[in-house]
mmCIF file of C-alpha atoms and ligand atoms in Angstrom:
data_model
loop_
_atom_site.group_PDB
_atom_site.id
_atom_site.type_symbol
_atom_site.label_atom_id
_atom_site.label_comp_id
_atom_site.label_asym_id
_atom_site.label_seq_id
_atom_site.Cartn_x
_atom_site.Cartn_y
_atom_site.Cartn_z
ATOM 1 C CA UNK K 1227 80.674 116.130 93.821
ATOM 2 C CA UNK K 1228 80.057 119.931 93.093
ATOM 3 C CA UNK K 1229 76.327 121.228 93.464
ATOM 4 C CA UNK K 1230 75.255 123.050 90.353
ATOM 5 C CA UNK K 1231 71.966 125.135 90.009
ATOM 6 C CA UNK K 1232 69.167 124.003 87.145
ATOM 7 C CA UNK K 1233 70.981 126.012 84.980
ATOM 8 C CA UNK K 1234 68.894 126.952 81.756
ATOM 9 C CA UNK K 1235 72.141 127.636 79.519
ATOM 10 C CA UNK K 1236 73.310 123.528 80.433
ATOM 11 C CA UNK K 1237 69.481 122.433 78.784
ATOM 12 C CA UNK K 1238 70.669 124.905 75.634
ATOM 13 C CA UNK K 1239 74.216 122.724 74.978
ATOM 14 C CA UNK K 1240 72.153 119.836 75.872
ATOM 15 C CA UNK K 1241 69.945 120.546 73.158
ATOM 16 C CA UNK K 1242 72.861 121.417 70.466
ATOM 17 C CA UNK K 1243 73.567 117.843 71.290
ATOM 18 C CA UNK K 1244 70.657 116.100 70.710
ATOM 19 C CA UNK K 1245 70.873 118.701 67.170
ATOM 20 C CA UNK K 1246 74.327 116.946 66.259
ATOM 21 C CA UNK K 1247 76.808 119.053 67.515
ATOM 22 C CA UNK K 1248 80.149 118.517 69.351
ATOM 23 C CA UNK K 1249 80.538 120.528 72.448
ATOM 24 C CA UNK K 1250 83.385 121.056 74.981
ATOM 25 C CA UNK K 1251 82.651 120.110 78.619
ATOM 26 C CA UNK K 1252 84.254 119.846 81.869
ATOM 27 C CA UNK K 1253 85.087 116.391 83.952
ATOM 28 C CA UNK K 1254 86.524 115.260 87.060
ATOM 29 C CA UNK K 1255 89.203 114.151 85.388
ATOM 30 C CA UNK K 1256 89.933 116.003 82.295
ATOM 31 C CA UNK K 1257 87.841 118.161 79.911
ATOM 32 C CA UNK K 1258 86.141 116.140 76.704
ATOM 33 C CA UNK K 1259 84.851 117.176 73.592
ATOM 34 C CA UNK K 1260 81.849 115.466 73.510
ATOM 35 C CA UNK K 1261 78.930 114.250 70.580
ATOM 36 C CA UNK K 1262 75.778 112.061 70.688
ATOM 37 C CA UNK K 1263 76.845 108.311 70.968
ATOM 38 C CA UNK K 1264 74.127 107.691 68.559
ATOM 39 C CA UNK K 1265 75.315 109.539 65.772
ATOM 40 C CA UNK K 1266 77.811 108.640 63.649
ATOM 41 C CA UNK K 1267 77.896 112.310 61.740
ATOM 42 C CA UNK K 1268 78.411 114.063 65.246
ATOM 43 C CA UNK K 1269 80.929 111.331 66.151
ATOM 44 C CA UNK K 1270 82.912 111.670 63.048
ATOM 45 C CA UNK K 1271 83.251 115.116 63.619
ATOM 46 C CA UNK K 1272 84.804 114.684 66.719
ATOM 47 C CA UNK K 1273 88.097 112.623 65.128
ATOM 48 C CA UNK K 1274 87.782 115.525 62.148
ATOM 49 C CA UNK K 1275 88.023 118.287 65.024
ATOM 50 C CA UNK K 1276 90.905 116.640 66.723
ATOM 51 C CA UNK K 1277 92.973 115.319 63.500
ATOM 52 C CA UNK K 1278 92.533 111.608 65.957
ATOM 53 C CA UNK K 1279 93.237 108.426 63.725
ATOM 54 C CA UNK K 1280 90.055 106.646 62.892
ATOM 55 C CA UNK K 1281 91.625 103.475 64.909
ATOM 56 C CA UNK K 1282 91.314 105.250 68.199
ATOM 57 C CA UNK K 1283 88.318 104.260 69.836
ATOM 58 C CA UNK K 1284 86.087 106.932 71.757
ATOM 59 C CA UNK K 1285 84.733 106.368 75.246
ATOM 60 C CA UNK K 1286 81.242 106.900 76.005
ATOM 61 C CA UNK K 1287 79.668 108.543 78.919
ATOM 62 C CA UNK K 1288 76.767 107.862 81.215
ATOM 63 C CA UNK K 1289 74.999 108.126 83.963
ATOM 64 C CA UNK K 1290 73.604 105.207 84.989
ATOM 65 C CA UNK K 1291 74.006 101.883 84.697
ATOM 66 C CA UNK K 1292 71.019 100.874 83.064
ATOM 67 C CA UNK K 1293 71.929 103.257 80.604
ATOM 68 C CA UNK K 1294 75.663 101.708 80.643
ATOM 69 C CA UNK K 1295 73.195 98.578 79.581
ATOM 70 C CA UNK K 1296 71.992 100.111 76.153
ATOM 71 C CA UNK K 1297 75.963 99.911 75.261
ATOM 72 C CA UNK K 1298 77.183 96.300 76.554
ATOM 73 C CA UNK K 1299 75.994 93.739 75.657
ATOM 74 C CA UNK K 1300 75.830 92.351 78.918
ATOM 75 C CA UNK K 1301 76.938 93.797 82.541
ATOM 76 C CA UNK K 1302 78.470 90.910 84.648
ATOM 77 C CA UNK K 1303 78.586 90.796 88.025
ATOM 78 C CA UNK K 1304 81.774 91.786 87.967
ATOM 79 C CA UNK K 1305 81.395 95.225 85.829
ATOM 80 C CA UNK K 1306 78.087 95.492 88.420
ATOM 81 C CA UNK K 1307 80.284 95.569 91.046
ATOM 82 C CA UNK K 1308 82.565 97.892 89.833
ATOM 83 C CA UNK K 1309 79.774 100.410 88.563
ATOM 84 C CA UNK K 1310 78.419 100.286 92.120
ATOM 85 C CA UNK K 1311 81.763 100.875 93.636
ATOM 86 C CA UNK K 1312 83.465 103.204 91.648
ATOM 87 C CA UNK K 1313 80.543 104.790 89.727
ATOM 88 C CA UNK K 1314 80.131 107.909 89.577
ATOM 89 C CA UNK K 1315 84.230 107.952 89.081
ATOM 90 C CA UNK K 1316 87.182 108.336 86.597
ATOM 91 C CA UNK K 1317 87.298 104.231 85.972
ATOM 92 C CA UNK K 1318 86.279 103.412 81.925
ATOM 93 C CA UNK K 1319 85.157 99.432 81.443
ATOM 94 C CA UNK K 1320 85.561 97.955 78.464
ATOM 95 C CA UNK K 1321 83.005 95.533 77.871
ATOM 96 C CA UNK K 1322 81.359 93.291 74.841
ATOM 97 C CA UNK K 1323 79.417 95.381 72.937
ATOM 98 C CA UNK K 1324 75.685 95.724 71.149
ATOM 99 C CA UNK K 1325 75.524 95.709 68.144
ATOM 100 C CA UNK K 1326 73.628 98.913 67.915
ATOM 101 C CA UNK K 1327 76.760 100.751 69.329
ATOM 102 C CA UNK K 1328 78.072 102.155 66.146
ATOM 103 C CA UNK K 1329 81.444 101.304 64.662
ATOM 104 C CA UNK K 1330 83.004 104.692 64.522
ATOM 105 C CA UNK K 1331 83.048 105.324 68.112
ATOM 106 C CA UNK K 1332 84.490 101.660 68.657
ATOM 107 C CA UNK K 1333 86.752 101.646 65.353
ATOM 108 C CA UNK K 1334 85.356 98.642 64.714
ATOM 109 C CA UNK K 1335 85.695 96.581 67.822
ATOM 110 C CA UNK K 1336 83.553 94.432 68.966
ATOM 111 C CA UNK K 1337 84.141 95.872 72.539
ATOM 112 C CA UNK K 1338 82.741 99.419 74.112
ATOM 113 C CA UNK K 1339 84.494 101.890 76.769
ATOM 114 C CA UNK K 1340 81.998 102.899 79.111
ATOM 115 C CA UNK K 1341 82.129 105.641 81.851
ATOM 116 C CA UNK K 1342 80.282 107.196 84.381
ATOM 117 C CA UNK K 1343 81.767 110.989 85.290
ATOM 118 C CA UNK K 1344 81.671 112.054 88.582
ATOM 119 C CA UNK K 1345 80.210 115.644 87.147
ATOM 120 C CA UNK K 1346 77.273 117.491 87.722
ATOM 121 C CA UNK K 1347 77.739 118.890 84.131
ATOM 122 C CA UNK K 1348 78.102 115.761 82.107
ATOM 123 C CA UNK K 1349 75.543 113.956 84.538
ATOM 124 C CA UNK K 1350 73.271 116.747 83.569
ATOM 125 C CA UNK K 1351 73.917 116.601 79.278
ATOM 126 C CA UNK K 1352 73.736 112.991 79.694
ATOM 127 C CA UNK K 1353 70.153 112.801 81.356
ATOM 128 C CA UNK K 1354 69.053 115.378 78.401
ATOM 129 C CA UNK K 1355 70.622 113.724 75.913
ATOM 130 C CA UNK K 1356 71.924 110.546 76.191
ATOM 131 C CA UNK K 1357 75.088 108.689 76.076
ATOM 132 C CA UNK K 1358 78.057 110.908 74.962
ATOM 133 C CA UNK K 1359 80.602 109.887 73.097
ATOM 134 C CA UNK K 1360 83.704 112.016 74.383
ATOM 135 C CA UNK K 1361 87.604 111.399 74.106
ATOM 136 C CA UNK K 1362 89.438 114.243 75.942
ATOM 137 C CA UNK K 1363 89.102 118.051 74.216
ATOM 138 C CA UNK K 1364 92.621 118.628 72.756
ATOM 139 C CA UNK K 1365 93.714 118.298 69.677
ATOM 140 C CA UNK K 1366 95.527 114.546 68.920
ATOM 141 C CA UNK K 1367 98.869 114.673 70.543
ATOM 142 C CA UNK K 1368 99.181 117.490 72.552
ATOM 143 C CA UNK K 1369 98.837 117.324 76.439
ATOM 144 C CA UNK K 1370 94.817 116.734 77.543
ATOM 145 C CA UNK K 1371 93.407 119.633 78.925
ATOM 146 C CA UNK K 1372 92.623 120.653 82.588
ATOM 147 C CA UNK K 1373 91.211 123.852 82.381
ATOM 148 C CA UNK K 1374 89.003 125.633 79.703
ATOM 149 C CA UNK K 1375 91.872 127.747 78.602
ATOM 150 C CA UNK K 1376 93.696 124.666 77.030
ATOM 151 C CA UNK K 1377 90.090 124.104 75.182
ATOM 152 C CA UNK K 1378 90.116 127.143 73.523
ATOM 153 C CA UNK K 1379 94.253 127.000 73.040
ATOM 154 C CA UNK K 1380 93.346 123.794 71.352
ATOM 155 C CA UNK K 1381 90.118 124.775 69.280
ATOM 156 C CA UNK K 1382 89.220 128.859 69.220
ATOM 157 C CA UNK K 1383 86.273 129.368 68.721
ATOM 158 C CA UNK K 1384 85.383 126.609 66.801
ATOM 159 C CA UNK K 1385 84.351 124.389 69.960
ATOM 160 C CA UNK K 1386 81.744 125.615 72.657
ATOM 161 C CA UNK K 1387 83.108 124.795 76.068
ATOM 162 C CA UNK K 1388 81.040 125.133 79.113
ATOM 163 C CA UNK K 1389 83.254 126.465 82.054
ATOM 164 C CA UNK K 1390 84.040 124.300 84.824
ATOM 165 C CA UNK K 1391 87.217 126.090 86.319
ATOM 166 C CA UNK K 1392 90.168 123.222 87.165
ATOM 167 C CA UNK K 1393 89.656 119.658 86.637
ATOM 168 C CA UNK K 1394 90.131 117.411 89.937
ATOM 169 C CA UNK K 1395 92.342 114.858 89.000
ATOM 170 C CA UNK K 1396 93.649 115.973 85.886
ATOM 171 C CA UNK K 1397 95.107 112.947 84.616
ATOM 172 C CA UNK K 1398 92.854 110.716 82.334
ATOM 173 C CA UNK K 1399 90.380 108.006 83.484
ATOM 174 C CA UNK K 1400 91.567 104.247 84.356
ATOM 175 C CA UNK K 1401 91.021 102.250 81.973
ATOM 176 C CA UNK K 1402 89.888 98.696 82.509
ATOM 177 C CA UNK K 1403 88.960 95.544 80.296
ATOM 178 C CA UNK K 1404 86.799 93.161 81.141
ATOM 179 C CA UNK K 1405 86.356 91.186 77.621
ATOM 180 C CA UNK K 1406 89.905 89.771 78.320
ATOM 181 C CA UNK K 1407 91.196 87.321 81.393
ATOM 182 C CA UNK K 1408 93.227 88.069 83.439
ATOM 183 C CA UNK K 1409 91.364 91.689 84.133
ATOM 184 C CA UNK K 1410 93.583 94.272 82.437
ATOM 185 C CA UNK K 1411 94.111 98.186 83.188
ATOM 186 C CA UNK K 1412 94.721 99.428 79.539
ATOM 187 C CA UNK K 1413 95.758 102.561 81.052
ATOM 188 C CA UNK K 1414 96.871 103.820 84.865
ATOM 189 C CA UNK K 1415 94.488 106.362 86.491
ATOM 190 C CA UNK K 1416 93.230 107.470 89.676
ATOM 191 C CA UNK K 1417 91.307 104.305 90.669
ATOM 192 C CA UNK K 1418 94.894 101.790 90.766
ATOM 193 C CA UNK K 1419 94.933 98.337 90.396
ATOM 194 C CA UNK K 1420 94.814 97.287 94.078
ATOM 195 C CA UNK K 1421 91.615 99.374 94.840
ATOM 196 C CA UNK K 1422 90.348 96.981 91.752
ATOM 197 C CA UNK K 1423 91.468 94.132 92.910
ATOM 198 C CA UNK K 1424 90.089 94.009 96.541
ATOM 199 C CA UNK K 1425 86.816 94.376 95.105
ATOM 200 C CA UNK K 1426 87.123 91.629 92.350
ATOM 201 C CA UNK K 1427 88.903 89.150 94.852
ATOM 202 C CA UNK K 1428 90.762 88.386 91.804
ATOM 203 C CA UNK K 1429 94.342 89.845 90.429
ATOM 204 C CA UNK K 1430 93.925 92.068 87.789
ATOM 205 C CA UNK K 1431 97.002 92.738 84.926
ATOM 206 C CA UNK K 1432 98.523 96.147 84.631
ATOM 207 C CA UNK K 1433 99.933 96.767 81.081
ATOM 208 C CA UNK K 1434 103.117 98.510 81.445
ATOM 209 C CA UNK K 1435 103.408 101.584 79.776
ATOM 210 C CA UNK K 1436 106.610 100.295 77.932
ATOM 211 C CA UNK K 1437 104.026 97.587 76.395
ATOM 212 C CA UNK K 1438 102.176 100.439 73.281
ATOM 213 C CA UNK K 1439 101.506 97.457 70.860
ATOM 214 C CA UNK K 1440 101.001 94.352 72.656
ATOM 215 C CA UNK K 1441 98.720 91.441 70.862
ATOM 216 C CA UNK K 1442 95.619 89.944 72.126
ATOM 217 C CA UNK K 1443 95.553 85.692 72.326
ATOM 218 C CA UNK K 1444 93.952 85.540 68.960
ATOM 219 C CA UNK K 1445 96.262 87.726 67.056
ATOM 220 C CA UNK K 1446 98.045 90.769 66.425
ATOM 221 C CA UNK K 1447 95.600 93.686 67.060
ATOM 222 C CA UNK K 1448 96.513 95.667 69.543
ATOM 223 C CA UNK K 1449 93.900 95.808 72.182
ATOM 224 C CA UNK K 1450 93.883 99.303 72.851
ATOM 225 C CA UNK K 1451 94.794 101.257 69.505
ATOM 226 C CA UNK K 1452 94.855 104.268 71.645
ATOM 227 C CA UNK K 1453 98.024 103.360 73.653
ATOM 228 C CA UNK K 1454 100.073 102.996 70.583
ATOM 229 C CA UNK K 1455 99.929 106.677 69.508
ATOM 230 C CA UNK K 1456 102.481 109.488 70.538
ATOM 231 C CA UNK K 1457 100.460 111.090 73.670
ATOM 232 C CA UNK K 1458 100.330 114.051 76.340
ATOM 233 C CA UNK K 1459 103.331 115.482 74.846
ATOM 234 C CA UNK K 1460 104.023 119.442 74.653
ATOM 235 C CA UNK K 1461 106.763 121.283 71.963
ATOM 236 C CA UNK K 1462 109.136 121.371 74.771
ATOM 237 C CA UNK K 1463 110.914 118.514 75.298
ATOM 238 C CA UNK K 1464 110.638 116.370 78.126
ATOM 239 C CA UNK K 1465 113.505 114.297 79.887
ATOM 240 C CA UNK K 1466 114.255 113.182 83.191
ATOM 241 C CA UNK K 1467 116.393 114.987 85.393
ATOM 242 C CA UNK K 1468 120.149 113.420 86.153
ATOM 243 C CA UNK K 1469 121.621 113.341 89.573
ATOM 244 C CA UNK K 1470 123.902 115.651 89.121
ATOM 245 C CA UNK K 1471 121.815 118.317 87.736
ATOM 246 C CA UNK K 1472 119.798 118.952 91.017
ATOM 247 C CA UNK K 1473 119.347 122.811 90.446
ATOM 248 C CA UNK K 1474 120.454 125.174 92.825
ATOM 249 C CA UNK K 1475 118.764 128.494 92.554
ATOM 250 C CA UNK K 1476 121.744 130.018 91.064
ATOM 251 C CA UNK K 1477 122.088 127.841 88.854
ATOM 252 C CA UNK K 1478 119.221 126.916 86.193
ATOM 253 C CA UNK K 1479 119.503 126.501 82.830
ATOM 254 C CA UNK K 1480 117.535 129.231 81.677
ATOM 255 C CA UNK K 1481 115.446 127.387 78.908
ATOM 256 C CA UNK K 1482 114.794 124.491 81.431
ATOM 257 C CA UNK K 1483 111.461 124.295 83.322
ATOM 258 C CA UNK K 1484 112.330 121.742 86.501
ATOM 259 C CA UNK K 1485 109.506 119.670 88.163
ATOM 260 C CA UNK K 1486 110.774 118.211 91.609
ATOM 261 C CA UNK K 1487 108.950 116.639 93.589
ATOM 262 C CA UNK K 1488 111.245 114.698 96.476
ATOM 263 C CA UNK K 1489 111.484 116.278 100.200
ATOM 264 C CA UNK K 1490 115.655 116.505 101.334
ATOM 265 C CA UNK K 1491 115.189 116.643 104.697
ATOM 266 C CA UNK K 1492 118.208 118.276 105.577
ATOM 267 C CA UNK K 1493 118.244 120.917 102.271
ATOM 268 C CA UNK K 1494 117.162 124.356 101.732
ATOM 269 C CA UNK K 1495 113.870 125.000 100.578
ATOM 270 C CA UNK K 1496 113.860 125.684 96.753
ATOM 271 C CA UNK K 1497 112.342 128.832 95.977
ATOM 272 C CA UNK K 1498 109.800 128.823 94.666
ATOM 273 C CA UNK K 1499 109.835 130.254 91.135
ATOM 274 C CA UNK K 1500 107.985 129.726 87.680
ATOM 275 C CA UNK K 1501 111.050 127.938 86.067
ATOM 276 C CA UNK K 1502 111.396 125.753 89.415
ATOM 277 C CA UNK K 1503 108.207 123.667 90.900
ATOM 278 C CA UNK K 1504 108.513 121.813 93.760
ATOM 279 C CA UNK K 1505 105.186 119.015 94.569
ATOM 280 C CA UNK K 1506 106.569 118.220 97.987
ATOM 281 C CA UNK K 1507 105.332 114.866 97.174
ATOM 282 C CA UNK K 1508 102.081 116.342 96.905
ATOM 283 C CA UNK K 1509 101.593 113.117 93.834
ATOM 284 C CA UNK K 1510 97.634 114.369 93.991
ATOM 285 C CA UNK K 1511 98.258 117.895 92.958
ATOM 286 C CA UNK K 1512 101.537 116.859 90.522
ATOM 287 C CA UNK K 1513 98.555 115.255 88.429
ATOM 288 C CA UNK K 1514 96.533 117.578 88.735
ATOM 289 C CA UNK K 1515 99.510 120.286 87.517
ATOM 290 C CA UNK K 1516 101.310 118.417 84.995
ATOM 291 C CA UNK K 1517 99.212 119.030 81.807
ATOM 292 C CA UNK K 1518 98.957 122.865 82.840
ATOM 293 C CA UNK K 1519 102.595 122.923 83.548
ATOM 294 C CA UNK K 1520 103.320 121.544 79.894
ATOM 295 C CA UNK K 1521 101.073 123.520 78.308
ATOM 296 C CA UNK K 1522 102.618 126.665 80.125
ATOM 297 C CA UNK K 1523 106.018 125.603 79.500
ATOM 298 C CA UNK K 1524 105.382 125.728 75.476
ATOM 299 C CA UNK K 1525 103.814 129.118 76.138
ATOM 300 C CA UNK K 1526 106.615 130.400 77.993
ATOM 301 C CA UNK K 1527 108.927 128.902 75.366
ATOM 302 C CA UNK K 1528 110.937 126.661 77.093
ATOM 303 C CA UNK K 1529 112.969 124.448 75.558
ATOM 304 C CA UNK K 1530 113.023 121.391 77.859
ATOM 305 C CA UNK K 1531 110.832 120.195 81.042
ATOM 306 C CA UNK K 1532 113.197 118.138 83.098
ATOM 307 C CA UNK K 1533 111.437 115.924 85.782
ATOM 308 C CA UNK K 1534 112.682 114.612 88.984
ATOM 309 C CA UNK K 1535 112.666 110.641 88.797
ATOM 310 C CA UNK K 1536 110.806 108.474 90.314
ATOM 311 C CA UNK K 1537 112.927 106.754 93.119
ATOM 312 C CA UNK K 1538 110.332 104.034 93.523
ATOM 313 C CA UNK K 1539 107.313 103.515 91.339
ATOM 314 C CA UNK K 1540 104.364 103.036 93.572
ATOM 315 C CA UNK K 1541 100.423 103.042 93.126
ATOM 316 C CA UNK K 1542 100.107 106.397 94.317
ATOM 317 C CA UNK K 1543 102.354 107.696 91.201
ATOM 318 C CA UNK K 1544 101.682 105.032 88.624
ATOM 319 C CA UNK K 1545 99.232 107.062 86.258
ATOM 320 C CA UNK K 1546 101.740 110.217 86.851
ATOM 321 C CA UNK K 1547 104.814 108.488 85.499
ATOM 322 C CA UNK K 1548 102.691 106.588 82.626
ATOM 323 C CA UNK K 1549 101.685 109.975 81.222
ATOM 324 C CA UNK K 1550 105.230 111.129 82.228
ATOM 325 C CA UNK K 1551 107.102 108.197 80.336
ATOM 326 C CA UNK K 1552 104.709 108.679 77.390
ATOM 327 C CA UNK K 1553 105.446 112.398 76.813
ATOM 328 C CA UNK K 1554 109.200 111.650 77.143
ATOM 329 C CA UNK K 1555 108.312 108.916 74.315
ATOM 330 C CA UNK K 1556 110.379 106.289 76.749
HETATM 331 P P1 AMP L 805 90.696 109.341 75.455
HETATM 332 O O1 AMP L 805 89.230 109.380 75.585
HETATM 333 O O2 AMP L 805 91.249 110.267 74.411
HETATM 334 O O3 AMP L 805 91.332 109.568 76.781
HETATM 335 O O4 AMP L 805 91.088 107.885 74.985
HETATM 336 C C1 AMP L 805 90.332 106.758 75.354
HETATM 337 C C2 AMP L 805 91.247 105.571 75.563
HETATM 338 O O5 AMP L 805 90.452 104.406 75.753
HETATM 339 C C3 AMP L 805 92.156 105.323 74.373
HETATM 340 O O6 AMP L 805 93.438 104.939 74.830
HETATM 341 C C4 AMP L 805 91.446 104.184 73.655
HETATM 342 O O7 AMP L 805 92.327 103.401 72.879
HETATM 343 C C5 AMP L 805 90.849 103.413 74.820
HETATM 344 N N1 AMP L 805 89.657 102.653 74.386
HETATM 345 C C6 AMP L 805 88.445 103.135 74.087
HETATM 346 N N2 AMP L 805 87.616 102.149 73.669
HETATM 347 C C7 AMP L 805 88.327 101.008 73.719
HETATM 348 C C8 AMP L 805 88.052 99.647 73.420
HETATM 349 N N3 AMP L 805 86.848 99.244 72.972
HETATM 350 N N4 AMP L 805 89.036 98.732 73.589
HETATM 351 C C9 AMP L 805 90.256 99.114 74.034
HETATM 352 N N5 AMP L 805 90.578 100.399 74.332
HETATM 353 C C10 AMP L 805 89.642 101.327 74.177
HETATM 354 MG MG1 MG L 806 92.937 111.744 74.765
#
């Protein structure tokens, strides 16, 4: 975790949300636009800033989990022993909630998402004023952002951000829910199902990303309403690269941004150039790139981002090709 100072200027934007208003902060994973859990004006505002359908539920922040207790309506012992393991960390729970916890930020269902950032900044708002209500700070559809650049890209000046240079991870939060059996991740992240399952002693269900609209036991909601929307997608479009295509440096398409990401043994290194990035199976720093490279490639008007496949999909790149199949809308 990064040290900050008592900072007098966080205690300010702590205090504009206490007064009701949405503000723009930085996470290990990615940045959020964040409002005051408890009210529903602030929260509104938030799915009016970001044009987000009203069926997309919001995940709130804390930092404790007593205070993870004022949202869920119980903590089991398994949600306790994933707070204590993963907390402070990017893994959202999805548990039964109060009935306090207003309807806006759950669209209605009777479960909460609840998260505890591993952030100095949003520990620090939180502890001033309360639970935050915070989906990530982009406008709806377009790639989440990393970096307060992609903020103000997103929102001017019409959205205080507070600085917090890169984002670690820079792919969104695992998503896990616990009001349903078997276990489910609603969505891949950084913590992976087999980290999850060693501590529950129990098999957990990963939804595959091909499933956006899948039904619960009792009907035909969909139990995530987030997952069925376009996501993480820039203007440029995004395909995967075929075999034959492997650029040589003579020969790129000139409207083509490539992402590789595969060691050849035996080949030349690629140059390195800002139409050609090669990960070296770096998978940690791809995710932390990709929504930066997407948002770069739509300011450097390319016309297509063409990414290396994925020769076998393992933990270690299962959030990166979820986020990668759901900008190519596969
Ligand atoms: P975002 O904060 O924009 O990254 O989106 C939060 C994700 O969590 C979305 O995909 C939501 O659909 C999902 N989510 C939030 N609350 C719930 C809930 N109560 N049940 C199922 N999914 C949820
Ligand atoms: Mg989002």
């Amino acid at each position: 975790m990064i040290d900050i100072q008592p900072d007098i200027s966080l205690s300010n934007y702590a205090e504009a949300l206490r007064k009701g208003k949405v503000i723009a902060f930085p996470t290990e994973t990615v940045y959020g636009l964040g409002a005051d859990a408890w009210n529903a004006d602030a929260v509104a505002r938030i799915f009016h800033l970001k044009g987000r359908p009203p069926d997309n539920p919001l995940i709130v922040h804390v930092n404790s989990i007593e205070m993870a207790g004022s949202l869920a309506a119980e903590i089991s012992e398994d949600a306790r022993r994933l707070m204590n393991r993963f907390w402070p960390g990017p893994l959202a729970l999805i548990l039964p909630k109060r009935p306090e916890v207003l309807d806006i930020v759950t669209a209605g269902l009777p479960t909460v998402a609840i998260r505890m950032p591993d952030h100095p900044i949003p520990l620090r708002l939180i502890e001033e004023a309360g639970p935050i209500a915070a989906p990530s700070a982009n406008t709806s559809g377009r790639p989440s952002p990393t970096r307060v650049e992609h903020v103000r890209q997103d929102f001017g000046a019409e959205v205080p951000v507070i600085e917090g240079g890169s984002c670690q991870y820079g792919l969104e939060s695992t998503v896990l829910d616990l009001s349903i059996r078997p276990y489910t991740i609603l969505r891949p992240g950084h913590i992976t199902q087999s980290e999850l399952e060693q501590e529950l002693h129990q098999p957990v269900r990963l939804i595959s990303s091909h499933s956006t609209n899948f039904t619960d036991l009792s009907g035909n909601t969909p139990r995530s309403p987030g997952m069925k929307y376009t996501h993480y997608a820039p203007d440029a479009r995004v395909r995967w690269m075929q075999p034959h295509e492997l650029p040589l440096p003579d020969d790129l398409t000139r409207s083509t941004l490539y992402l590789l990401h595969r060691i050849r043994p035996n080949s030349a290194p690629y140059p390195e150039t800002d139409q050609l990035i090669h990960y070296r199976e770096n998978y940690t720093e791809m995710g932390r790139d990709l929504y930066d490279r997407f948002r770069m490639a739509d300011l450097n008007r390319f016309a297509e981002i063409a990414i290396e496949p994925f020769t076998d999909s393992n933990e270690a790149v299962e959030a990166l090709l979820n986020r990668i199949r759901k900008a190519i809308g596969d």
